[in-house]
Short mmCIF file of C-alpha atoms in Angstrom, two decimals:
data_model
loop_
_atom_site.label_atom_id
_atom_site.label_comp_id
_atom_site.label_asym_id
_atom_site.label_seq_id
_atom_site.Cartn_x
_atom_site.Cartn_y
_atom_site.Cartn_z
CA MET A 724 14.18 8.49 4.22
CA PHE A 725 15.63 10.51 1.78
CA HIS A 726 13.96 13.74 3.17
CA ARG A 727 15.35 16.15 5.57
CA ASP A 728 12.13 15.67 7.53
CA PHE A 729 13.12 12.09 7.83
CA MET A 730 16.72 12.08 8.04
CA ASP A 731 16.97 14.29 10.69
CA TYR A 732 14.81 13.16 13.73
CA HIS A 733 17.88 10.67 14.96
CA SER A 734 20.78 14.43 13.95
CA ASP A 735 21.47 14.08 17.82
CA ARG A 736 22.60 10.00 17.12
CA PHE A 737 24.86 11.41 13.43
CA GLN A 738 27.65 13.57 12.62
CA ASP A 739 26.22 14.66 8.71
CA PHE A 740 27.85 14.25 5.94
CA SER A 741 25.87 14.30 3.23
CA LEU A 742 27.19 15.55 0.07
CA MET A 743 25.55 17.32 -3.46
CA ILE A 744 26.24 17.63 -7.27
CA TYR A 745 25.55 19.67 -9.46
CA LYS A 746 25.59 20.34 -13.11
CA ASN A 747 25.63 24.12 -14.20
CA ASP A 748 23.90 25.20 -10.97
CA LYS A 749 20.92 21.98 -11.69
CA LEU A 750 21.42 18.91 -8.60
CA ILE A 751 22.16 16.13 -10.27
CA VAL A 752 22.95 13.78 -7.74
CA VAL A 753 23.13 13.67 -3.78
CA LEU A 754 24.68 11.19 -1.39
CA PRO A 755 22.54 10.81 2.30
CA ALA A 756 25.85 10.35 4.24
CA ASN A 757 27.35 10.46 8.33
CA ILE A 758 31.25 11.26 9.08
CA LEU A 759 32.44 9.07 12.42
CA GLU A 760 35.90 8.80 13.81
CA GLY A 761 37.20 10.16 10.10
CA THR A 762 35.33 7.78 8.03
CA VAL A 763 32.40 8.96 5.59
CA TYR A 764 29.27 6.52 5.60
CA SER A 765 26.44 6.07 3.42
CA HIS A 766 24.26 7.25 5.89
CA GLN A 767 24.43 4.95 9.19
CA GLY A 768 20.79 5.71 9.86
CA LEU A 769 19.22 4.02 6.77
CA THR A 770 18.42 0.89 5.66
CA TYR A 771 19.71 1.74 2.03
CA GLY A 772 20.94 4.76 0.35
CA GLY A 773 24.64 5.49 -1.53
CA MET A 774 24.56 7.44 -4.83
CA LEU A 775 21.55 9.03 -5.47
CA PHE A 776 20.26 10.28 -8.86
CA SER A 777 17.59 10.59 -10.57
CA LYS A 778 15.94 8.71 -14.01
CA GLU A 779 17.53 11.04 -16.44
CA LEU A 780 20.86 10.93 -15.66
CA LYS A 781 23.56 9.53 -17.72
CA SER A 782 26.01 7.17 -17.91
CA THR A 783 29.20 9.26 -18.13
CA GLU A 784 27.39 12.27 -15.67
CA ALA A 785 26.86 8.94 -13.05
CA ILE A 786 30.60 8.26 -13.23
CA ASN A 787 32.39 11.85 -13.35
CA SER A 788 29.40 12.21 -10.68
CA PHE A 789 31.16 9.45 -8.11
CA LYS A 790 34.73 9.97 -9.28
CA ALA A 791 34.11 13.99 -8.15
CA ILE A 792 33.02 12.47 -4.24
CA LEU A 793 36.15 10.62 -3.56
CA LYS A 794 38.24 13.40 -5.28
CA PHE A 795 36.40 15.82 -2.76
CA LEU A 796 36.84 13.97 0.08
CA ASN A 797 40.41 12.59 -0.49
CA ASP A 798 41.35 16.56 -0.48
CA ASN A 799 40.15 17.25 2.40
CA GLY A 800 41.72 14.39 3.87
CA LEU A 801 39.31 11.66 4.41
CA LYS A 802 40.41 8.38 2.91
CA ASN A 803 37.90 6.28 3.09
CA LEU A 804 33.68 5.96 1.89
CA VAL A 805 31.85 3.49 3.65
CA MET A 806 28.99 2.59 0.65
CA LYS A 807 25.75 0.52 1.45
CA GLU A 808 23.90 0.62 -1.68
CA LEU A 809 20.31 0.54 -2.87
CA PRO A 810 18.86 -2.26 -3.34
CA ASN A 811 17.19 -1.90 -7.68
CA ILE A 812 13.55 -2.42 -6.71
CA TYR A 813 13.73 1.37 -4.85
CA LEU A 814 15.41 2.88 -8.11
CA HIS A 815 13.00 4.81 -9.90
CA ASN A 816 14.48 3.59 -13.51
CA GLN A 817 15.76 0.10 -12.68
CA THR A 818 17.59 -0.09 -16.29
CA ASN A 819 19.76 2.58 -14.80
CA ASN A 820 22.76 1.78 -12.15
CA PRO A 821 25.89 1.76 -12.95
CA MET A 822 27.04 1.84 -9.21
CA ALA A 823 28.27 -1.72 -9.69
CA TYR A 824 30.75 -0.88 -12.84
CA LEU A 825 31.74 2.48 -11.08
CA LEU A 826 32.55 -0.06 -7.51
CA PHE A 827 34.36 -2.72 -9.51
CA LYS A 828 36.92 0.26 -11.17
CA VAL A 829 37.80 1.09 -7.88
CA LYS A 830 38.91 -1.34 -6.20
CA ALA A 831 35.63 -1.31 -3.46
CA GLU A 832 36.06 -3.54 -1.50
CA LEU A 833 32.49 -6.17 -0.04
CA LEU A 834 32.26 -5.41 3.82
CA ARG A 835 29.10 -7.39 4.05
CA THR A 836 26.31 -8.19 2.15
CA ASP A 837 22.39 -9.00 3.68
CA MET A 838 19.94 -10.63 1.26
CA HIS A 839 16.24 -8.81 1.46
CA SER A 840 13.70 -11.48 0.60
CA VAL A 841 11.30 -9.82 -2.02
CA VAL A 842 7.52 -10.91 -3.56
CA ASN A 843 7.47 -9.76 -6.95
CA THR A 844 4.18 -9.37 -7.29
CA LYS A 845 3.27 -10.42 -10.75
CA PHE A 846 4.50 -13.35 -9.48
CA LYS A 847 3.55 -14.39 -5.90
CA SER A 848 2.64 -17.49 -4.58
CA TYR A 849 1.43 -19.07 -1.17
CA SER A 850 2.98 -22.19 0.51
CA ASN A 851 0.82 -24.65 1.36
CA SER A 852 2.12 -23.38 5.32
CA ARG A 853 1.65 -20.14 4.64
CA LYS A 854 -1.95 -21.15 2.63
CA GLU A 855 -3.06 -22.75 6.33
CA GLY A 856 -2.12 -20.75 8.21
CA VAL A 857 -4.78 -17.91 6.41
CA LYS A 858 -7.30 -21.10 7.21
CA ARG A 859 -6.44 -21.22 10.75
CA ALA A 860 -7.03 -17.55 10.69
CA ALA A 861 -9.96 -17.27 9.14
CA LYS A 862 -11.83 -20.28 11.62
CA SER A 863 -10.16 -18.13 14.28
CA ASN A 864 -12.33 -14.75 13.18
CA LEU A 865 -9.18 -12.89 13.09
CA SER A 866 -9.39 -9.16 11.51
CA VAL A 867 -6.40 -6.64 10.35
CA GLU A 868 -7.12 -3.32 11.44
CA GLU A 869 -5.25 -0.24 10.14
CA SER A 870 -4.41 2.72 12.28
CA ASN A 871 -3.42 5.88 12.60
CA SER A 872 -1.36 5.25 15.96
CA PHE A 873 1.57 2.77 17.16
CA ASP A 874 1.02 3.11 20.64
CA ILE A 875 -0.70 -0.52 20.98
CA PHE A 876 1.84 -2.33 18.42
CA TRP A 877 4.51 -0.74 20.08
CA ASN A 878 3.80 -1.44 24.04
CA THR A 879 1.88 -4.74 23.55
CA ILE A 880 3.78 -6.18 21.00
CA LEU A 881 6.81 -5.20 19.79
CA ILE A 882 8.50 -4.22 22.79
CA PRO A 883 8.41 -6.87 24.83
CA ASN A 884 8.83 -9.36 22.35
CA LEU A 885 12.65 -7.65 21.40
CA GLU A 886 13.11 -7.63 24.57
CA ALA A 887 12.58 -10.84 25.92
CA LYS A 888 14.43 -12.83 22.39
CA HIS A 889 17.25 -9.98 21.68
CA ASN A 890 17.42 -7.88 24.36
CA VAL A 891 16.61 -4.44 22.62
CA LYS A 892 14.83 -1.98 21.41
CA PRO A 893 12.92 -1.64 18.43
CA VAL A 894 15.35 1.28 16.15
CA HIS A 895 12.74 3.89 16.80
CA SER A 896 10.95 4.76 19.80
CA LEU A 897 7.30 5.18 20.22
CA GLU A 898 7.77 9.08 19.68
CA GLU A 899 9.66 8.84 17.03
CA ILE A 900 7.63 6.58 15.02
CA THR A 901 5.03 8.97 15.75
CA LEU A 902 6.59 12.06 15.28
CA LEU A 903 8.07 10.26 11.73
CA LYS A 904 4.30 8.86 10.95
CA SER A 905 2.59 13.15 11.32
CA ARG A 906 5.36 13.99 8.77
CA PHE A 907 4.55 11.45 6.52
CA LYS A 908 0.99 10.32 6.49
CA ASN A 909 0.63 8.81 3.81
CA ASN A 910 4.22 6.26 3.77
CA ILE A 911 4.52 5.81 6.85
CA ARG A 912 1.46 2.99 7.66
CA GLN A 913 0.04 0.76 10.67
CA PHE A 914 -1.45 -2.02 10.14
CA ASN A 915 -2.25 -4.94 13.51
CA VAL A 916 -4.78 -8.10 13.82
CA PHE A 917 -7.02 -8.63 16.19
CA LYS A 918 -8.63 -11.37 17.54
CA ASP A 919 -11.60 -10.43 19.85
CA GLY A 920 -10.79 -7.33 20.03
CA VAL A 921 -7.12 -8.21 21.34
CA ILE A 922 -4.52 -7.60 19.16
CA VAL A 923 -2.30 -10.74 18.88
CA GLY A 924 0.10 -9.13 16.07
CA GLY A 925 1.14 -6.43 13.47
CA THR A 926 3.03 -4.72 11.04
CA THR A 927 4.80 -1.23 10.17
CA ILE A 928 4.94 -1.03 6.57
CA PHE A 929 6.64 1.87 4.89
CA GLU A 930 5.80 2.91 1.77
CA THR A 931 7.40 3.51 -1.52
CA GLU A 932 6.48 4.65 -5.32
CA ASN A 933 7.40 0.38 -6.57
CA VAL A 934 7.29 -0.84 -2.80
CA ALA A 935 6.06 -2.02 0.47
CA HIS A 936 8.44 -2.26 3.30
CA CYS A 937 8.03 -4.02 6.84
CA GLN A 938 9.84 -2.06 8.91
CA TYR A 939 8.36 -3.90 11.40
CA ILE A 940 6.34 -7.57 12.06
CA SER A 941 5.82 -8.72 15.36
CA GLY A 942 3.44 -11.23 17.08
CA ASN A 943 2.01 -12.72 19.98
CA GLN A 944 3.47 -15.88 21.30
CA ASN A 945 0.09 -17.84 19.87
CA LYS A 946 0.79 -16.48 16.43
CA ASN A 947 1.41 -19.95 14.22
CA GLU A 948 -1.27 -21.61 16.44
CA LEU A 949 -4.02 -18.71 14.99
CA GLY A 950 -1.95 -17.97 11.74
CA SER A 951 -1.89 -14.17 12.87
CA LEU A 952 1.31 -13.15 10.76
CA ASP A 953 0.22 -14.86 8.32
CA PHE A 954 -3.17 -13.55 7.63
CA LEU A 955 -2.48 -10.45 7.79
CA HIS A 956 0.44 -10.43 5.15
CA TYR A 957 -1.76 -12.10 3.09
CA HIS A 958 -4.14 -9.69 3.57
CA LEU A 959 -1.13 -6.81 2.67
CA ILE A 960 -0.25 -8.54 -0.06
CA GLU A 961 -3.48 -9.53 -1.84
CA ASN A 962 -5.84 -6.21 -0.85
CA ILE A 963 -3.85 -3.18 0.27
CA PHE A 964 -0.48 -3.15 -1.74
CA THR A 965 -1.77 -4.93 -5.10
CA ASN A 966 -0.43 -1.32 -7.00
CA LYS A 967 3.02 -2.80 -6.21
CA ALA A 968 5.60 -4.09 -7.97
CA TYR A 969 7.11 -5.42 -4.74
CA PHE A 970 6.71 -6.53 -1.39
CA ASP A 971 9.55 -6.11 0.45
CA PHE A 972 9.65 -8.23 3.44
CA GLY A 973 13.45 -6.95 4.67
CA THR A 974 16.68 -8.91 5.75
CA SER A 975 16.88 -12.43 7.34
CA ASN A 976 20.11 -11.27 7.98
CA ILE A 977 21.94 -11.85 12.12
CA ASN A 978 25.35 -11.49 13.04
CA SER A 979 26.05 -8.40 11.16
CA GLY A 980 25.82 -10.34 8.17
CA GLU A 981 27.10 -14.09 8.42
CA ASN A 982 24.27 -15.52 9.44
CA ILE A 983 20.16 -16.28 8.07
CA ASN A 984 18.08 -17.26 10.60
CA GLU A 985 16.52 -19.92 8.69
CA GLY A 986 13.30 -20.38 10.20
CA LEU A 987 11.84 -16.28 9.77
CA GLN A 988 13.83 -16.95 6.11
CA PHE A 989 10.96 -19.55 5.55
CA TRP A 990 8.17 -17.97 6.71
CA LYS A 991 8.96 -15.04 4.60
CA GLU A 992 10.04 -17.62 1.34
CA GLY A 993 6.11 -19.00 1.98
CA PHE A 994 4.39 -15.95 0.37
CA GLY A 995 6.75 -16.12 -2.92
CA ALA A 996 9.10 -13.41 -1.40
CA ARG A 997 12.58 -14.45 -3.44
CA SER A 998 15.79 -12.81 -1.93
CA ILE A 999 17.92 -9.70 -3.86
CA THR A 1000 21.00 -8.33 -2.50
CA GLN A 1001 22.51 -5.59 -0.66
CA GLY A 1002 26.42 -4.91 -0.20
CA PHE A 1003 28.47 -2.94 1.73
CA TYR A 1004 31.66 -1.11 0.46
CA LYS A 1005 35.26 -0.14 1.80
CA ILE A 1006 36.67 2.07 -1.35
CA VAL A 1007 40.15 4.31 -0.65
CA THR A 1008 39.22 8.28 -1.81
CA GLU A 1009 42.27 8.29 -3.64
CA ASN A 1010 41.09 5.39 -5.60
CA HIS A 1011 39.21 8.30 -7.97
CA LYS A 1012 42.72 8.61 -9.73
CA LEU A 1013 41.50 5.21 -11.59
CA LEU A 1014 38.00 6.59 -13.01
CA ASP A 1015 40.44 9.05 -15.02
CA ASP A 1016 40.93 6.94 -18.20
CA VAL A 1017 37.01 4.83 -18.18
CA LEU A 1018 35.95 7.44 -20.64
CA VAL A 1019 37.69 7.65 -24.06
#
């Protein structure tokens, strides 16, 4: 998500303000960001973000880098930074994450918290409801196929469902997701489930080193009767992404994070998914001064 080839697909919608931190001419930190009405945001066009650094970066360098970012913004008259956390499962080195401490030190204000439903594949489990769904699908002779095209899923399933249920469109248009697939052939994957040659559901996966993330999940009106989405995701967890540490179903938050879609959350947890949090924080940039006395 942090490659320019990905980020720039929606460059017309966001005024980029991404920052890079160097130490002795070596790049050590990047902050994918945009600016809107005088506030800098951890990029609003990305699912997750924040301050990104190499797994070798030590805590002192992380502290000084964060201080440098805030001071740079403050010196340039930008009073606020809104940071979107990078969930730990996406970190290369999950023991190297000083951001919670840094946010505490600069008195960051928590604006929102989302919950991602994540399967730790070492401890996967399936509820009776999900098992029954898989059995119904098997009796109905459903099949799963990977496709290099998104047309049939977008036009037949995803767009009609989002319009009917929420009166919205997919975040990515068909043209945009097709473009991104052409640039990241091995990272963006489409899986569809069929009955008698007719598509009945599908999911779009964004694949990273440790995680298979469901960007879109949708089925036709018979998905519960057929068990199509149960069958599809059971197949993905058990047969396709067995080498991944985590399978991320994404969030079930609605109303700007204030509520949770209970039925959707129940369905995801039927695969053994449990919640990890992602915080959104507002930071006053002049609080870079609060990091002056951290290292003694």
